[in-house]
Amino acid sequence: MAHVAAGLPRNRFKQAIRERRQQLGLWCTLSSAFGIEVVAGSGFDWLLLDTEHSPADVLTVLGQLQALAGHKVAPVVRPASNDPVLIKRYLDIGVQTLLIPYVQNAEEARAAVAATRYPPEGVRGVSALTRATQFGRVPDYGRHAAQEICVLVQVETEEALGAIDAIAAVEGIDGVFVGPGDLAASMGHIGELGHPAVIDAVTNAIARIAASGKPAGVLTADAALARRCMELGSVFTAVGVDVGLLARSTESLAAAFRPGGG
């Protein structure tokens, strides 16, 4: 086993998906430390802290990481884009698992990996006093950080699905995630996540990723589809979105007390 720097947190999520142990996830877009603390004890293996389609940024994610520090659930952060500056900033505050959106081909996958590696393997800028280094208290952080960094890339267009094998083959890619929402739009079925063609595309993509030897992941609130994807090889599976759960549950509660509602 490779040496791990003293004080460098082990990435149990990365180890779990490498061993193909199912990791159940929840998408989190409420963008607050308080909100993330509410769901931290709900029993999920990982929580996706979304900064692509939410008001969240580096500072709000920092607060969420601090709120999660006493919990076993793994934080996974989605930057707003495949941007080395954004990626660097999240790594520096201690993020160890990143889900990079809208990766279209192997070249973009290699760029995502390079953003998480120090030179000469990559382009991550060096600072010895970040939260990730425990402010200089993790000896030899620079030499060992990549061991515990998990790079997940999101395929969410027909073009990206055509490049799945090449993307999965990129060294340093730890998992490939299927994004049904943008994929549906790419196929001309925006908002129609249950369209048979979209379902077929998602399930075929999961099977291809699994066959490539890389862990596969997906987000779907459709329980039947989630279970089907698990059967096909999805090992990091998000099954709901915090905002959606809150909105639908409160609507149902209000409706139940309206005349004729309950």
Backbone as numpy.savetxt, mean C-alpha at the origin, in Angstrom:
# Nx Ny Nz CAx CAy CAz Cx Cy Cz
21.08 -15.43 7.16 20.23 -14.24 7.16 21.11 -12.99 7.16
20.71 -11.99 6.37 21.48 -10.77 6.27 21.48 -10.03 7.61
22.59 -9.37 7.90 22.70 -8.61 9.14 21.73 -7.44 9.13
21.07 -7.19 10.25 20.17 -6.06 10.40 20.78 -5.08 11.40
20.81 -3.81 11.05 21.40 -2.81 11.94 20.65 -2.76 13.25
21.38 -2.63 14.34 20.77 -2.54 15.67 19.85 -1.33 15.72
18.63 -1.56 16.20 17.67 -0.47 16.32 16.81 -0.25 15.10
17.13 -0.91 13.98 16.33 -0.79 12.76 15.09 -1.68 12.89
13.87 -1.11 12.87 12.68 -1.94 13.03 12.54 -2.98 11.93
12.14 -4.18 12.30 11.90 -5.23 11.31 10.57 -4.96 10.62
10.53 -5.16 9.32 9.31 -4.97 8.55 8.56 -6.30 8.48
7.68 -6.51 9.45 6.96 -7.78 9.54 5.97 -7.95 8.39
5.45 -6.85 7.86 4.56 -6.92 6.71 5.32 -7.48 5.50
6.51 -6.98 5.26 7.32 -7.45 4.13 7.60 -8.94 4.28
7.95 -9.36 5.48 8.22 -10.78 5.73 6.97 -11.62 5.51
5.83 -11.12 5.96 4.58 -11.88 5.85 4.17 -12.09 4.40
4.25 -11.05 3.57 3.83 -11.26 2.18 4.86 -12.10 1.42
6.11 -11.99 1.82 7.14 -12.84 1.20 6.86 -14.31 1.48
6.33 -14.58 2.67 5.98 -15.95 3.05 4.56 -16.34 2.63
3.91 -15.42 1.91 2.55 -15.64 1.38 1.53 -15.86 2.49
1.71 -15.16 3.61 0.71 -15.18 4.68 -0.27 -14.03 4.45
-1.54 -14.36 4.37 -2.56 -13.37 4.03 -2.55 -12.20 5.00
-2.49 -10.99 4.45 -2.50 -9.77 5.23 -3.74 -8.96 4.85
-4.65 -8.85 5.80 -5.93 -8.17 5.57 -5.78 -6.69 5.87
-6.25 -5.85 4.93 -6.02 -4.42 5.07 -7.25 -3.56 5.01
-7.11 -2.32 5.49 -8.15 -1.31 5.44 -7.55 -0.04 4.85
-8.26 0.55 3.88 -7.83 1.80 3.26 -8.23 2.95 4.18
-7.31 3.88 4.45 -7.58 4.96 5.39 -7.33 6.31 4.73
-8.41 7.10 4.63 -8.32 8.40 3.96 -8.78 9.55 4.85
-9.09 9.28 6.11 -9.56 10.34 7.01 -8.44 11.33 7.38
-7.21 10.90 7.21 -6.05 11.80 7.28 -5.81 12.43 8.64
-6.06 11.68 9.71 -5.77 12.21 11.03 -5.23 11.12 11.93
-4.44 11.53 12.92 -3.90 10.57 13.88 -5.03 9.96 14.72
-6.01 10.77 15.06 -7.12 10.27 15.88 -7.91 9.21 15.11
-8.19 9.49 13.84 -8.93 8.54 13.02 -8.20 7.22 12.87
-6.89 7.29 12.68 -6.13 6.05 12.49 -6.04 5.27 13.79
-6.03 5.97 14.91 -5.98 5.29 16.20 -7.28 4.53 16.46
-8.41 5.08 15.98 -9.70 4.41 16.15 -9.70 3.03 15.49
-9.12 2.93 14.28 -9.17 1.67 13.54 -7.96 0.77 13.80
-6.96 1.29 14.50 -5.72 0.53 14.71 -5.95 -0.79 15.44
-6.94 -0.81 16.32 -7.20 -2.01 17.10 -8.33 -2.86 16.56
-8.70 -2.64 15.31 -9.86 -3.34 14.74 -9.57 -4.76 14.27
-8.28 -5.12 14.19 -7.94 -6.48 13.81 -7.34 -6.64 12.43
-7.09 -5.53 11.74 -6.45 -5.61 10.43 -4.95 -5.81 10.58
-4.35 -6.39 9.55 -2.90 -6.59 9.55 -2.17 -5.35 9.07
-2.80 -4.59 8.17 -2.18 -3.39 7.65 -3.22 -2.32 7.36
-2.78 -1.08 7.46 -3.62 0.07 7.16 -2.93 0.90 6.09
-3.67 1.20 5.03 -3.13 2.01 3.95 -3.38 3.48 4.28
-2.33 4.23 4.47 -2.43 5.67 4.71 -2.31 6.37 3.36
-3.45 6.84 2.88 -3.52 7.33 1.51 -3.25 8.83 1.44
-2.29 9.22 0.63 -2.04 10.64 0.39 -2.29 11.01 -1.07
-2.74 10.04 -1.88 -3.03 10.34 -3.28 -4.43 10.94 -3.43
-5.41 10.33 -2.79 -6.79 10.78 -2.90 -7.33 11.17 -1.53
-6.60 12.03 -0.85 -7.02 12.53 0.47 -6.27 13.83 0.73
-6.63 14.56 1.79 -5.89 15.79 2.11 -4.57 15.52 2.82
-4.20 14.27 3.03 -3.02 13.94 3.83 -1.72 14.40 3.17
-0.71 14.62 3.99 0.62 14.98 3.52 1.65 14.40 4.49
2.90 14.80 4.35 3.96 14.23 5.18 3.70 14.47 6.66
3.23 15.65 7.02 3.00 15.95 8.44 1.83 15.15 9.02
0.76 14.98 8.26 -0.35 14.18 8.79 0.05 12.72 8.90
0.82 12.22 7.94 1.29 10.84 8.02 2.22 10.66 9.21
3.05 11.64 9.50 3.92 11.57 10.68 3.08 11.36 11.94
2.03 12.14 12.11 1.17 11.98 13.27 0.50 10.61 13.31
0.13 10.09 12.16 -0.48 8.76 12.09 0.53 7.68 12.48
1.75 7.81 12.02 2.79 6.84 12.39 3.02 6.85 13.90
3.03 8.04 14.48 3.22 8.14 15.92 2.05 7.51 16.67
0.84 7.68 16.15 -0.34 7.09 16.78 -0.32 5.57 16.68
0.29 5.04 15.63 0.33 3.60 15.41 1.51 2.92 16.10
2.39 3.70 16.70 3.64 3.14 17.24 3.40 2.06 18.28
2.32 2.13 19.02 2.06 1.13 20.05 1.17 -0.01 19.60
0.89 -0.07 18.30 0.00 -1.11 17.77 0.79 -2.05 16.84
0.28 -3.27 16.69 0.95 -4.26 15.85 0.63 -4.10 14.37
-0.45 -3.39 14.06 -0.85 -3.23 12.66 0.22 -2.47 11.88
0.45 -2.89 10.62 1.51 -2.29 9.80 0.98 -1.12 8.98
1.65 0.04 9.03 1.27 1.14 8.15 1.89 0.98 6.76
1.09 1.20 5.74 1.55 1.23 4.36 1.15 2.60 3.81
2.08 3.34 3.25 1.79 4.70 2.79 1.78 4.76 1.27
0.71 5.38 0.74 0.66 5.62 -0.71 0.98 7.09 -0.97
2.15 7.38 -1.57 2.45 8.75 -1.97 1.49 9.23 -3.04
1.45 10.52 -3.27 0.57 11.07 -4.29 1.00 10.66 -5.70
2.28 10.36 -5.87 2.78 9.96 -7.19 4.11 9.26 -7.03
4.59 8.72 -8.12 5.89 8.04 -8.16 6.99 9.10 -8.28
7.16 9.84 -7.18 8.03 11.01 -7.16 9.14 10.76 -6.14
10.41 10.81 -6.56 11.51 10.50 -5.63 11.60 11.46 -4.46
11.15 12.70 -4.62 11.18 13.66 -3.51 10.15 13.28 -2.47
8.93 12.98 -2.91 7.89 12.55 -1.98 8.30 11.26 -1.27
8.79 10.31 -2.05 9.19 9.02 -1.49 10.28 9.21 -0.44
11.26 10.04 -0.75 12.35 10.33 0.21 11.79 10.88 1.51
10.85 11.80 1.43 10.32 12.43 2.63 9.56 11.42 3.50
8.82 10.52 2.87 8.12 9.50 3.66 9.10 8.51 4.29
10.11 8.12 3.55 11.12 7.23 4.12 11.82 7.89 5.31
12.11 9.17 5.19 12.84 9.87 6.25 12.03 9.98 7.55
10.69 9.96 7.47 9.92 10.01 8.71 9.63 8.62 9.25
10.21 7.59 8.62 10.12 6.25 9.18 9.21 5.28 8.46
8.64 5.67 7.32 7.81 4.75 6.55 8.71 3.64 5.99
8.27 2.40 6.15 9.05 1.27 5.62 8.36 0.55 4.47
7.06 0.77 4.32 6.33 0.14 3.21 5.58 1.19 2.43
5.82 1.22 1.12 5.22 2.21 0.23 4.43 1.51 -0.87
3.27 2.06 -1.19 2.50 1.61 -2.34 2.55 2.73 -3.37
3.26 2.52 -4.44 3.49 3.56 -5.44 2.40 3.48 -6.50
1.63 4.57 -6.69 0.52 4.51 -7.64 0.95 4.65 -9.09
0.08 4.17 -9.96 0.15 4.42 -11.40 1.51 4.09 -12.02
1.95 2.88 -11.76 3.19 2.40 -12.39 2.81 1.68 -13.68
3.29 2.18 -14.79 2.84 1.72 -16.10 3.73 0.68 -16.74
5.00 0.64 -16.36 5.95 -0.24 -17.06 7.15 -0.51 -16.16
8.05 -1.34 -16.66 9.22 -1.74 -15.87 10.13 -0.55 -15.57
10.23 0.39 -16.49 11.09 1.56 -16.26 10.58 2.36 -15.07
9.27 2.55 -14.98 8.71 3.29 -13.85 8.84 2.50 -12.56
8.76 1.19 -12.65 8.97 0.34 -11.47 10.41 0.46 -10.97
11.36 0.48 -11.90 12.77 0.64 -11.51 12.99 2.01 -10.86
12.31 3.04 -11.35 12.44 4.38 -10.77 11.91 4.39 -9.35
10.82 3.66 -9.10 10.25 3.59 -7.75 11.25 2.94 -6.79
11.86 1.86 -7.23 12.85 1.19 -6.39 14.05 2.10 -6.15
14.53 2.75 -7.19 15.70 3.62 -7.07 15.46 4.74 -6.05
14.22 5.21 -5.96 13.90 6.29 -5.02 14.01 5.84 -3.57
14.00 4.53 -3.33 14.08 4.01 -1.96 15.49 3.54 -1.60
16.42 3.62 -2.53 17.79 3.15 -2.30 18.78 4.30 -2.32
19.76 4.21 -1.42 20.83 5.18 -1.44 21.79 4.89 -2.58
22.53 5.91 -3.05 23.56 5.66 -4.05 24.60 4.67 -3.52
25.20 3.87 -4.40 25.08 3.93 -5.85 23.91 3.13 -6.43
23.16 2.41 -5.58 22.05 1.60 -6.09 20.84 2.44 -6.48
20.72 3.64 -5.91 19.54 4.46 -6.18 19.81 5.93 -6.05
18.75 6.71 -5.76 18.87 8.16 -5.78 18.36 8.80 -4.49
18.11 8.01 -3.45 17.61 8.57 -2.20 18.66 9.49 -1.57
18.23 10.67 -1.20 19.15 11.60 -0.56 19.49 11.16 0.85
20.68 11.55 1.32 21.20 11.08 2.60 21.06 12.16 3.67
20.50 11.76 4.82 20.50 12.58 6.02 20.67 11.65 7.21
21.56 11.99 8.10 21.88 11.10 9.23 21.00 11.34 10.45
20.10 12.34 10.39 19.37 12.73 11.60 17.86 12.70 11.39
17.38 11.75 10.65 15.95 11.64 10.39 15.26 10.77 11.45
13.93 10.80 11.45 13.17 9.93 12.34 13.46 8.47 12.01
13.67 8.17 10.72 13.95 6.80 10.30 15.23 6.27 10.96
16.20 7.13 11.18 17.46 6.72 11.82 17.38 6.86 13.34
16.18 7.16 13.84 16.00 7.48 15.27 16.95 8.61 15.66
17.03 9.59 14.72 17.80 10.81 14.93 19.28 10.53 15.17
19.76 9.57 14.35 21.19 9.25 14.40 21.55 8.13 15.35
20.54 7.47 15.92 20.81 6.43 16.91 20.83 5.02 16.33
20.49 4.86 15.03 20.58 3.55 14.39 21.92 3.48 13.66
22.87 2.73 14.19 24.19 2.66 13.54 24.10 1.98 12.18
24.78 2.53 11.22 24.86 1.94 9.88 23.50 1.84 9.20
22.60 2.78 9.51 21.26 2.77 8.89 21.36 2.75 7.36
22.22 3.57 6.82 22.33 3.70 5.36 22.65 2.40 4.65
23.44 1.55 5.30 23.84 0.29 4.67 22.76 -0.79 4.75
21.85 -0.66 5.70 20.89 -1.75 5.95 19.43 -1.38 5.76
19.13 -0.11 5.54 17.73 0.33 5.46 16.93 -0.42 4.41
17.54 -0.68 3.25 16.81 -1.30 2.13 16.28 -2.69 2.47
16.94 -3.38 3.42 16.48 -4.72 3.81 15.06 -4.69 4.34
14.70 -3.61 5.02 13.40 -3.52 5.67 12.41 -2.62 4.92
12.81 -2.09 3.78 11.91 -1.27 2.97 11.18 -2.18 1.99
9.87 -2.01 1.93 9.01 -2.82 1.07 8.41 -1.92 -0.01
8.68 -2.24 -1.26 8.19 -1.45 -2.39 7.08 -2.21 -3.11
5.87 -1.67 -3.00 4.71 -2.21 -3.70 4.35 -1.24 -4.82
4.02 -1.76 -5.99 3.65 -0.88 -7.10 2.23 -1.21 -7.55
1.55 -0.17 -7.99 0.14 -0.29 -8.33 -0.03 -0.29 -9.85
-0.66 -1.36 -10.37 -1.01 -1.42 -11.80 -2.50 -1.13 -11.90
-2.85 -0.13 -12.68 -4.23 0.32 -12.68 -4.73 0.82 -14.03
-4.08 0.36 -15.11 -4.56 0.66 -16.46 -4.36 -0.58 -17.32
-5.00 -0.59 -18.48 -4.81 -1.71 -19.40 -3.35 -1.79 -19.85
-2.72 -0.64 -20.04 -1.30 -0.63 -20.42 -0.45 -1.31 -19.35
-0.69 -0.98 -18.09 0.07 -1.56 -17.00 -0.17 -3.06 -16.89
-1.42 -3.49 -17.09 -1.71 -4.92 -17.04 -0.93 -5.67 -18.11
-0.75 -5.04 -19.25 0.02 -5.68 -20.31 1.49 -5.81 -19.97
1.95 -5.02 -19.00 3.36 -5.03 -18.62 3.59 -5.72 -17.28
2.59 -6.44 -16.77 2.70 -7.04 -15.43 3.94 -7.90 -15.28
4.22 -8.75 -16.23 5.36 -9.66 -16.09 6.67 -8.89 -15.99
6.82 -7.86 -16.82 8.05 -7.06 -16.80 8.16 -6.26 -15.50
7.04 -5.73 -15.02 7.04 -4.96 -13.77 7.41 -5.88 -12.60
6.78 -7.04 -12.55 7.02 -7.98 -11.45 8.47 -8.47 -11.43
9.11 -8.48 -12.59 10.48 -9.00 -12.69 11.53 -8.00 -12.23
11.14 -6.75 -11.99 12.11 -5.72 -11.59 12.66 -6.04 -10.20
13.97 -6.04 -10.08 14.61 -6.30 -8.80 14.25 -5.20 -7.80
13.85 -5.60 -6.61 13.48 -4.64 -5.58 11.99 -4.42 -5.46
11.22 -4.91 -6.41 9.76 -4.85 -6.30 9.32 -6.00 -5.39
8.62 -5.66 -4.32 8.23 -6.66 -3.32 6.79 -7.13 -3.48
6.00 -6.43 -4.28 4.62 -6.84 -4.51 3.99 -5.96 -5.56
2.95 -6.50 -6.20 2.24 -5.77 -7.26 0.76 -5.74 -6.89
0.19 -4.55 -6.92 -1.17 -4.30 -6.44 -2.05 -3.89 -7.61
-3.26 -4.45 -7.66 -4.21 -4.10 -8.71 -5.18 -3.05 -8.17
-5.31 -1.94 -8.90 -6.23 -0.87 -8.53 -7.48 -0.91 -9.39
-8.58 -1.47 -8.91 -9.78 -1.65 -9.75 -10.43 -0.36 -10.22
-10.39 0.71 -9.42 -11.07 1.94 -9.78 -10.53 2.57 -11.04
-9.23 2.81 -11.07 -8.63 3.39 -12.26 -8.60 2.41 -13.42
-8.49 1.13 -13.11 -8.52 0.13 -14.17 -9.87 0.16 -14.88
-10.95 0.25 -14.10 -12.29 0.32 -14.70 -12.39 1.53 -15.62
-11.87 2.68 -15.17 -11.90 3.88 -16.00 -11.10 3.70 -17.27
-9.93 3.08 -17.13 -9.07 2.82 -18.29 -9.78 1.96 -19.33
-10.66 1.08 -18.86 -11.37 0.17 -19.75 -12.67 0.76 -20.29
-12.97 2.01 -19.91 -14.20 2.64 -20.37 -15.41 2.35 -19.51
-15.16 1.88 -18.26 -16.25 1.52 -17.36 -16.10 2.28 -16.03
-15.87 3.58 -16.09 -15.63 4.34 -14.87 -16.81 4.20 -13.90
-16.47 3.90 -12.66 -17.49 3.72 -11.63 -18.20 2.39 -11.65
-17.92 1.57 -12.66 -18.60 0.27 -12.79 -17.65 -0.85 -12.34
-17.36 -0.88 -11.05 -16.38 -1.84 -10.55 -16.90 -3.28 -10.62
-18.22 -3.44 -10.72 -18.79 -4.78 -10.84 -19.00 -5.24 -12.26
-18.59 -4.45 -13.24 -18.75 -4.84 -14.65 -17.98 -6.14 -14.90
-18.60 -7.08 -15.59 -17.92 -8.38 -15.81 -16.53 -8.26 -16.42
-16.34 -7.31 -17.33 -15.02 -7.15 -17.95 -14.00 -6.67 -16.94
-14.42 -5.80 -16.02 -13.52 -5.30 -14.99 -13.17 -6.43 -14.01
-14.18 -7.18 -13.59 -13.94 -8.31 -12.69 -12.96 -9.29 -13.32
-13.15 -9.59 -14.60 -12.25 -10.52 -15.29 -10.83 -9.97 -15.34
-10.71 -8.67 -15.61 -9.38 -8.05 -15.70 -8.68 -8.11 -14.35
-9.41 -7.82 -13.29 -8.82 -7.85 -11.94 -8.38 -9.25 -11.57
-9.25 -10.23 -11.74 -8.91 -11.60 -11.34 -7.79 -12.17 -12.20
-7.81 -11.86 -13.49 -6.72 -12.33 -14.36 -5.39 -11.71 -13.96
-5.43 -10.43 -13.58 -4.20 -9.74 -13.15 -3.65 -10.37 -11.87
-4.52 -10.64 -10.92 -4.07 -11.27 -9.67 -3.41 -12.61 -9.96
-4.04 -13.40 -10.81 -3.49 -14.72 -11.14 -2.13 -14.59 -11.83
-1.98 -13.61 -12.71 -0.70 -13.42 -13.42 0.40 -12.96 -12.46
0.04 -12.06 -11.55 1.04 -11.59 -10.57 1.50 -12.75 -9.71
0.54 -13.54 -9.22 0.88 -14.69 -8.39 1.77 -15.67 -9.16
1.45 -15.88 -10.44 2.24 -16.80 -11.26 3.66 -16.28 -11.50
3.82 -14.96 -11.43 5.15 -14.38 -11.65 6.09 -14.64 -10.48
5.51 -15.03 -9.34 6.32 -15.27 -8.15 6.37 -14.11 -7.19
5.69 -13.00 -7.53 5.65 -11.85 -6.64 4.30 -11.82 -5.90
4.28 -11.34 -4.67 3.01 -11.20 -3.95 2.06 -10.25 -4.67
0.78 -10.60 -4.68 -0.24 -9.79 -5.33 -1.12 -9.16 -4.27
-1.68 -7.98 -4.61 -2.59 -7.30 -3.71 -3.72 -6.64 -4.46
-4.78 -6.27 -3.71 -5.95 -5.64 -4.33 -6.73 -4.91 -3.25
-7.54 -3.93 -3.68 -8.54 -3.28 -2.83 -9.90 -3.52 -3.44
-10.81 -4.09 -2.68 -12.20 -4.21 -3.11 -13.10 -4.34 -1.90
-14.24 -3.61 -1.95 -15.24 -3.73 -0.90 -16.25 -4.82 -1.21
-16.09 -5.47 -2.36 -16.94 -6.60 -2.76 -16.38 -7.85 -2.09
-17.08 -8.35 -1.08 -16.56 -9.47 -0.29 -16.32 -10.71 -1.14
-17.23 -10.98 -2.08 -17.07 -12.16 -2.93 -15.83 -12.03 -3.80
-15.62 -10.84 -4.35 -14.44 -10.62 -5.19 -13.16 -10.70 -4.36
-13.20 -10.14 -3.15 -12.03 -10.20 -2.27 -11.64 -11.65 -2.01
-12.62 -12.48 -1.70 -12.33 -13.89 -1.42 -11.84 -14.60 -2.68
-12.39 -14.25 -3.83 -11.92 -14.85 -5.09 -10.47 -14.46 -5.36
-10.15 -13.19 -5.12 -8.77 -12.74 -5.33 -7.81 -13.45 -4.38
-8.25 -13.67 -3.14 -7.42 -14.42 -2.19 -7.16 -15.83 -2.69
-8.19 -16.45 -3.23 -8.03 -17.81 -3.76 -7.04 -17.83 -4.92
-7.02 -16.74 -5.70 -6.14 -16.67 -6.87 -4.72 -16.26 -6.52
-4.51 -15.80 -5.28 -3.14 -15.48 -4.88 -2.92 -14.12 -4.29
-3.97 -13.31 -4.08 -3.78 -12.02 -3.41 -3.40 -12.27 -1.96
-2.27 -11.71 -1.53 -1.82 -11.93 -0.15 -1.79 -10.65 0.68
-1.98 -9.48 0.05 -2.24 -8.26 0.82 -3.51 -7.64 0.23
-4.60 -7.90 0.95 -5.94 -7.67 0.43 -6.67 -6.65 1.29
-6.96 -5.48 0.73 -7.72 -4.46 1.44 -9.19 -4.65 1.12
-10.03 -4.63 2.15 -11.43 -5.02 1.98 -12.41 -3.90 2.31
-11.93 -2.68 2.51 -12.82 -1.58 2.78 -12.07 -0.27 2.88
-12.84 0.83 2.90 -12.28 2.18 3.00 -12.95 2.87 4.19
-12.16 3.47 5.05 -12.71 4.06 6.27 -13.83 5.05 6.00
-13.64 5.94 5.04 -14.65 6.95 4.74 -15.93 6.31 4.22
-15.79 5.29 3.37 -16.96 4.59 2.86 -17.73 3.89 3.96
-17.01 3.24 4.87 -17.66 2.56 5.98 -18.41 3.55 6.87
-17.78 4.69 7.14 -18.42 5.70 7.97 -19.65 6.29 7.29
-19.51 6.64 6.01 -20.62 7.26 5.28 -21.81 6.32 5.17
-21.56 5.07 4.74 -22.68 4.14 4.54 -23.32 3.75 5.87
-22.52 3.57 6.92 -23.08 3.17 8.22 -23.92 4.28 8.81
-23.47 5.52 8.70 -24.25 6.63 9.26 -25.52 6.87 8.44
-25.44 6.68 7.14 -26.65 6.79 6.31 -27.69 5.75 6.72
-27.22 4.52 6.93 -28.13 3.45 7.33 -28.75 3.72 8.69
-27.95 4.24 9.60 -28.46 4.55 10.94 -29.52 5.63 10.88
-29.24 6.70 10.15 -30.22 7.79 10.03 -31.50 7.30 9.36
-31.34 6.51 8.28 -32.51 6.03 7.55 -33.37 5.13 8.40
-32.75 4.38 9.31 -33.51 3.45 10.16 -34.45 4.18 11.11
-34.17 5.45 11.39 -35.00 6.20 12.32 -35.93 7.19 11.64
-35.90 7.22 10.31 -36.84 8.03 9.56 -38.19 7.30 9.49
-39.27 8.00 9.30 -40.56 7.34 9.18 -40.54 6.23 8.13
-40.95 5.05 8.55 -40.97 3.90 7.64 -39.63 3.23 7.46
-38.60 3.71 8.16 -37.27 3.17 7.96 -36.87 2.06 8.88
-37.60 1.84 9.97 -37.14 0.80 10.89 -38.25 0.23 11.73
